PDB file of C-alpha atoms in Angstrom:
ATOM      1  CA  MET A   1      22.167 -31.407 -13.126  1.00  0.00           C
ATOM      2  CA  LEU A   2      23.160 -28.324 -11.339  1.00  0.00           C
ATOM      3  CA  LYS A   3      24.293 -29.941  -8.262  1.00  0.00           C
ATOM      4  CA  LEU A   4      26.874 -32.080  -9.955  1.00  0.00           C
ATOM      5  CA  ALA A   5      28.368 -28.761 -11.527  1.00  0.00           C
ATOM      6  CA  GLU A   6      28.539 -27.037  -8.287  1.00  0.00           C
ATOM      7  CA  ARG A   7      30.607 -29.643  -7.066  1.00  0.00           C
ATOM      8  CA  GLY A   8      32.710 -29.580  -9.920  1.00  0.00           C
ATOM      9  CA  VAL A   9      31.693 -32.474 -11.959  1.00  0.00           C
ATOM     10  CA  GLN A  10      30.878 -31.849 -15.709  1.00  0.00           C
ATOM     11  CA  LEU A  11      28.677 -34.304 -17.650  1.00  0.00           C
ATOM     12  CA  GLU A  12      31.588 -34.435 -20.090  1.00  0.00           C
ATOM     13  CA  ASP A  13      33.575 -35.796 -17.646  1.00  0.00           C
ATOM     14  CA  ILE A  14      31.220 -38.580 -16.954  1.00  0.00           C
ATOM     15  CA  ALA A  15      30.855 -39.089 -20.666  1.00  0.00           C
ATOM     16  CA  GLU A  16      34.598 -39.677 -20.966  1.00  0.00           C
ATOM     17  CA  ILE A  17      34.227 -42.562 -18.402  1.00  0.00           C
ATOM     18  CA  VAL A  18      31.178 -44.141 -20.331  1.00  0.00           C
ATOM     19  CA  PHE A  19      32.815 -43.682 -23.675  1.00  0.00           C
ATOM     20  CA  ALA A  20      35.850 -45.710 -22.311  1.00  0.00           C
ATOM     21  CA  MET A  21      33.880 -48.590 -20.995  1.00  0.00           C
ATOM     22  CA  GLN A  22      31.636 -48.904 -24.044  1.00  0.00           C
ATOM     23  CA  ALA A  23      33.769 -48.042 -26.859  1.00  0.00           C
ATOM     24  CA  PRO A  24      35.680 -51.245 -27.060  1.00  0.00           C
ATOM     25  CA  TYR A  25      32.334 -52.958 -27.560  1.00  0.00           C
ATOM     26  CA  HIS A  26      30.796 -50.360 -29.922  1.00  0.00           C
ATOM     27  CA  PRO A  27      33.239 -49.194 -32.325  1.00  0.00           C
ATOM     28  CA  HIS A  28      31.176 -46.636 -33.694  1.00  0.00           C
ATOM     29  CA  LEU A  29      30.115 -45.211 -30.544  1.00  0.00           C
ATOM     30  CA  ALA A  30      29.969 -41.118 -30.491  1.00  0.00           C
ATOM     31  CA  MET A  31      30.431 -38.995 -27.382  1.00  0.00           C
ATOM     32  CA  GLU A  32      27.234 -37.551 -28.136  1.00  0.00           C
ATOM     33  CA  ALA A  33      25.689 -40.895 -27.525  1.00  0.00           C
ATOM     34  CA  CYS A  34      27.411 -41.260 -24.094  1.00  0.00           C
ATOM     35  CA  LEU A  35      25.972 -37.667 -23.306  1.00  0.00           C
ATOM     36  CA  GLN A  36      22.586 -38.711 -24.471  1.00  0.00           C
ATOM     37  CA  SER A  37      22.655 -41.778 -22.111  1.00  0.00           C
ATOM     38  CA  ILE A  38      23.788 -39.743 -19.113  1.00  0.00           C
ATOM     39  CA  HIS A  39      21.014 -37.318 -19.499  1.00  0.00           C
ATOM     40  CA  ALA A  40      18.577 -40.285 -19.889  1.00  0.00           C
ATOM     41  CA  VAL A  41      19.657 -42.002 -16.623  1.00  0.00           C
ATOM     42  CA  LEU A  42      19.829 -38.546 -14.826  1.00  0.00           C
ATOM     43  CA  GLY A  43      16.125 -38.265 -15.783  1.00  0.00           C
ATOM     44  CA  LYS A  44      15.163 -41.055 -13.439  1.00  0.00           C
ATOM     45  CA  ARG A  45      13.927 -39.493  -9.996  1.00  0.00           C
ATOM     46  CA  GLU A  46      15.472 -42.357  -8.001  1.00  0.00           C
ATOM     47  CA  LEU A  47      18.964 -41.453  -9.222  1.00  0.00           C
ATOM     48  CA  GLN A  48      18.458 -37.682  -8.966  1.00  0.00           C
ATOM     49  CA  HIS A  49      17.231 -38.233  -5.180  1.00  0.00           C
ATOM     50  CA  ALA A  50      20.418 -40.586  -4.582  1.00  0.00           C
ATOM     51  CA  ILE A  51      22.513 -37.765  -5.720  1.00  0.00           C
ATOM     52  CA  LEU A  52      21.123 -34.981  -3.877  1.00  0.00           C
ATOM     53  CA  VAL A  53      21.151 -37.186  -0.494  1.00  0.00           C
ATOM     54  CA  GLY A  54      25.022 -37.926  -1.119  1.00  0.00           C
ATOM     55  CA  ILE A  55      25.888 -34.343  -1.951  1.00  0.00           C
ATOM     56  CA  GLU A  56      24.139 -33.239   1.146  1.00  0.00           C
ATOM     57  CA  LEU A  57      25.991 -35.584   3.289  1.00  0.00           C
ATOM     58  CA  ASP A  58      29.264 -34.527   1.764  1.00  0.00           C
ATOM     59  CA  ILE A  59      28.412 -30.850   2.289  1.00  0.00           C
ATOM     60  CA  LEU A  60      27.527 -31.276   5.647  1.00  0.00           C
ATOM     61  CA  THR A  61      30.475 -33.186   6.435  1.00  0.00           C
ATOM     62  CA  GLU A  62      32.741 -30.502   4.998  1.00  0.00           C
ATOM     63  CA  LYS A  63      30.743 -27.926   7.328  1.00  0.00           C
ATOM     64  CA  LYS A  64      31.440 -30.271  10.176  1.00  0.00           C
ATOM     65  CA  GLN A  65      27.718 -30.417  11.031  1.00  0.00           C
ATOM     66  CA  LEU A  66      27.503 -34.316  11.488  1.00  0.00           C
ATOM     67  CA  SER A  67      27.713 -35.915  14.874  1.00  0.00           C
ATOM     68  CA  GLU A  68      30.486 -38.433  15.812  1.00  0.00           C
ATOM     69  CA  PRO A  69      31.342 -41.040  14.913  1.00  0.00           C
ATOM     70  CA  LEU A  70      29.718 -40.258  11.466  1.00  0.00           C
ATOM     71  CA  GLN A  71      31.513 -37.005  11.012  1.00  0.00           C
ATOM     72  CA  SER A  72      34.991 -38.864  11.317  1.00  0.00           C
ATOM     73  CA  ILE A  73      34.098 -41.634   9.192  1.00  0.00           C
ATOM     74  CA  LEU A  74      32.666 -39.218   6.470  1.00  0.00           C
ATOM     75  CA  GLU A  75      35.847 -37.216   6.536  1.00  0.00           C
ATOM     76  CA  ASN A  76      37.964 -39.993   6.310  1.00  0.00           C
ATOM     77  CA  ASP A  77      36.031 -41.906   3.898  1.00  0.00           C
ATOM     78  CA  GLU A  78      36.470 -45.127   5.876  1.00  0.00           C
ATOM     79  CA  SER A  79      36.790 -48.035   3.794  1.00  0.00           C
ATOM     80  CA  LEU A  80      34.416 -50.175   5.826  1.00  0.00           C
ATOM     81  CA  PHE A  81      31.601 -47.618   5.878  1.00  0.00           C
ATOM     82  CA  GLY A  82      29.699 -48.972   2.536  1.00  0.00           C
ATOM     83  CA  CYS A  83      26.690 -46.641   2.866  1.00  0.00           C
ATOM     84  CA  ASP A  84      28.011 -44.758  -0.059  1.00  0.00           C
ATOM     85  CA  GLU A  85      28.453 -47.835  -2.129  1.00  0.00           C
ATOM     86  CA  THR A  86      25.175 -49.090  -1.227  1.00  0.00           C
ATOM     87  CA  LEU A  87      23.473 -45.950  -2.098  1.00  0.00           C
ATOM     88  CA  ALA A  88      25.327 -45.794  -5.595  1.00  0.00           C
ATOM     89  CA  ILE A  89      24.434 -49.597  -6.031  1.00  0.00           C
ATOM     90  CA  GLY A  90      20.972 -49.169  -5.540  1.00  0.00           C
ATOM     91  CA  SER A  91      20.927 -46.192  -8.209  1.00  0.00           C
ATOM     92  CA  VAL A  92      22.381 -48.937 -11.090  1.00  0.00           C
ATOM     93  CA  PHE A  93      19.911 -51.725 -10.511  1.00  0.00           C
ATOM     94  CA  GLY A  94      17.564 -50.704 -13.241  1.00  0.00           C
ATOM     95  CA  TYR A  95      20.426 -51.038 -15.704  1.00  0.00           C
ATOM     96  CA  GLY A  96      21.373 -54.752 -15.386  1.00  0.00           C
ATOM     97  CA  SER A  97      24.266 -56.907 -14.412  1.00  0.00           C
ATOM     98  CA  ILE A  98      26.209 -54.922 -17.059  1.00  0.00           C
ATOM     99  CA  ALA A  99      25.749 -51.642 -15.059  1.00  0.00           C
ATOM    100  CA  LEU A 100      26.277 -53.176 -11.735  1.00  0.00           C
ATOM    101  CA  THR A 101      29.814 -55.107 -12.775  1.00  0.00           C
ATOM    102  CA  THR A 102      30.723 -51.573 -14.435  1.00  0.00           C
ATOM    103  CA  PHE A 103      30.005 -49.795 -11.129  1.00  0.00           C
ATOM    104  CA  GLY A 104      32.414 -52.184  -9.332  1.00  0.00           C
ATOM    105  CA  TYR A 105      34.987 -51.904 -11.744  1.00  0.00           C
ATOM    106  CA  LEU A 106      35.039 -48.183 -11.667  1.00  0.00           C
ATOM    107  CA  ASP A 107      34.778 -48.027  -7.783  1.00  0.00           C
ATOM    108  CA  LYS A 108      38.006 -50.130  -7.841  1.00  0.00           C
ATOM    109  CA  GLU A 109      39.705 -48.675 -10.484  1.00  0.00           C
ATOM    110  CA  LYS A 110      38.807 -44.812  -9.953  1.00  0.00           C
ATOM    111  CA  THR A 111      38.767 -43.851 -13.493  1.00  0.00           C
ATOM    112  CA  GLY A 112      38.800 -40.272 -14.688  1.00  0.00           C
ATOM    113  CA  ILE A 113      37.160 -37.706 -12.780  1.00  0.00           C
ATOM    114  CA  ILE A 114      36.361 -40.553 -10.159  1.00  0.00           C
ATOM    115  CA  ARG A 115      39.965 -40.527  -8.944  1.00  0.00           C
ATOM    116  CA  ARG A 116      39.961 -36.794  -8.543  1.00  0.00           C
ATOM    117  CA  LEU A 117      36.950 -36.865  -6.512  1.00  0.00           C
ATOM    118  CA  ASP A 118      38.187 -39.752  -4.296  1.00  0.00           C
ATOM    119  CA  THR A 119      41.575 -37.663  -3.827  1.00  0.00           C
ATOM    120  CA  LYS A 120      41.088 -35.579  -0.914  1.00  0.00           C
ATOM    121  CA  THR A 121      42.657 -32.271  -1.487  1.00  0.00           C
ATOM    122  CA  GLY A 122      41.522 -28.508  -0.518  1.00  0.00           C
ATOM    123  CA  GLY A 123      39.070 -29.499   2.266  1.00  0.00           C
ATOM    124  CA  ALA A 124      36.386 -30.859   0.111  1.00  0.00           C
ATOM    125  CA  VAL A 125      34.695 -33.923   0.917  1.00  0.00           C
ATOM    126  CA  HIS A 126      33.557 -36.579  -1.827  1.00  0.00           C
ATOM    127  CA  THR A 127      32.680 -39.636   0.228  1.00  0.00           C
ATOM    128  CA  PHE A 128      29.344 -40.008  -1.455  1.00  0.00           C
ATOM    129  CA  LEU A 129      29.991 -38.005  -4.906  1.00  0.00           C
ATOM    130  CA  ASP A 130      32.582 -40.353  -6.216  1.00  0.00           C
ATOM    131  CA  ASP A 131      30.643 -43.462  -5.930  1.00  0.00           C
ATOM    132  CA  MET A 132      27.521 -41.563  -7.420  1.00  0.00           C
ATOM    133  CA  VAL A 133      29.508 -40.516 -10.407  1.00  0.00           C
ATOM    134  CA  ALA A 134      30.456 -43.950 -10.829  1.00  0.00           C
ATOM    135  CA  ALA A 135      26.686 -45.273 -10.657  1.00  0.00           C
ATOM    136  CA  ILE A 136      25.793 -42.608 -13.123  1.00  0.00           C
ATOM    137  CA  ALA A 137      28.713 -43.667 -15.617  1.00  0.00           C
ATOM    138  CA  ALA A 138      27.973 -47.398 -14.827  1.00  0.00           C
ATOM    139  CA  ALA A 139      24.177 -46.847 -15.711  1.00  0.00           C
ATOM    140  CA  ALA A 140      24.770 -44.763 -18.682  1.00  0.00           C
ATOM    141  CA  SER A 141      27.155 -47.646 -19.946  1.00  0.00           C
ATOM    142  CA  GLY A 142      24.423 -50.379 -19.197  1.00  0.00           C
ATOM    143  CA  ARG A 143      21.765 -48.450 -21.104  1.00  0.00           C
ATOM    144  CA  ILE A 144      24.164 -48.092 -24.071  1.00  0.00           C
ATOM    145  CA  ALA A 145      24.789 -51.776 -23.875  1.00  0.00           C
ATOM    146  CA  HIS A 146      21.277 -52.843 -23.773  1.00  0.00           C
ATOM    147  CA  LYS A 147      19.883 -50.248 -26.409  1.00  0.00           C
ATOM    148  CA  SER A 148      22.819 -51.543 -28.733  1.00  0.00           C
ATOM    149  CA  ARG A 149      21.543 -55.101 -28.258  1.00  0.00           C
ATOM    150  CA  ASP A 150      18.149 -54.041 -28.704  1.00  0.00           C
ATOM    151  CA  GLU A 151      18.892 -52.330 -32.007  1.00  0.00           C
ATOM    152  CA  SER A 152      20.921 -55.419 -33.209  1.00  0.00           C
ATOM    153  CA  GLU A 153      17.967 -57.849 -32.504  1.00  0.00           C
ATOM    154  CA  ARG A 154      15.563 -55.595 -34.213  1.00  0.00           C
ATOM    155  CA  ALA A 155      17.883 -55.334 -37.246  1.00  0.00           C
ATOM    156  CA  SER A 156      18.282 -59.108 -37.609  1.00  0.00           C
ATOM    157  CA  GLY A 157      14.630 -59.802 -36.712  1.00  0.00           C
ATOM    158  CA  SER A 158      15.642 -61.939 -33.999  1.00  0.00           C
ATOM    159  CA  GLY A 159      15.335 -61.762 -30.164  1.00  0.00           C
ATOM    160  CA  GLU A 160      14.108 -63.649 -27.306  1.00  0.00           C
ATOM    161  CA  ASP A 161      10.868 -65.063 -26.978  1.00  0.00           C
ATOM    162  CA  VAL A 162       9.474 -64.903 -23.407  1.00  0.00           C
TER     163      VAL A 162
END
């Protein structure tokens, strides 16, 4: 996605996080599978729209084009603001509880590029972007987990009868 790249986020950066989250459970996981999963989740319009909204708010904040108190809240990435996490969490719901708990972990631990985005340097604002990157990684991780389980159940002929 072009907007992510414009903000300094490469899909490979996100794939490293996905790999770190899923490799312990899938010993034969390849980085290419992580990238494919990222591409699949980025194909969802709802996630695309959330990313665009988040990035736009970060850009407007950098340009000081928001009214107070929102300008100061976003500039300082106030810990009790929560709208950035809410937007991101809404993006992972389609990928199950694994994605949701992975998002929470990534939001707390600030793994990989998420840490760089969360660190305020050079005047860039990433109040929303760090959470959106965590959401992408969490959704892609959840997708891998569910896909692996589905493949395992097909191979064994088992599955849940609902």
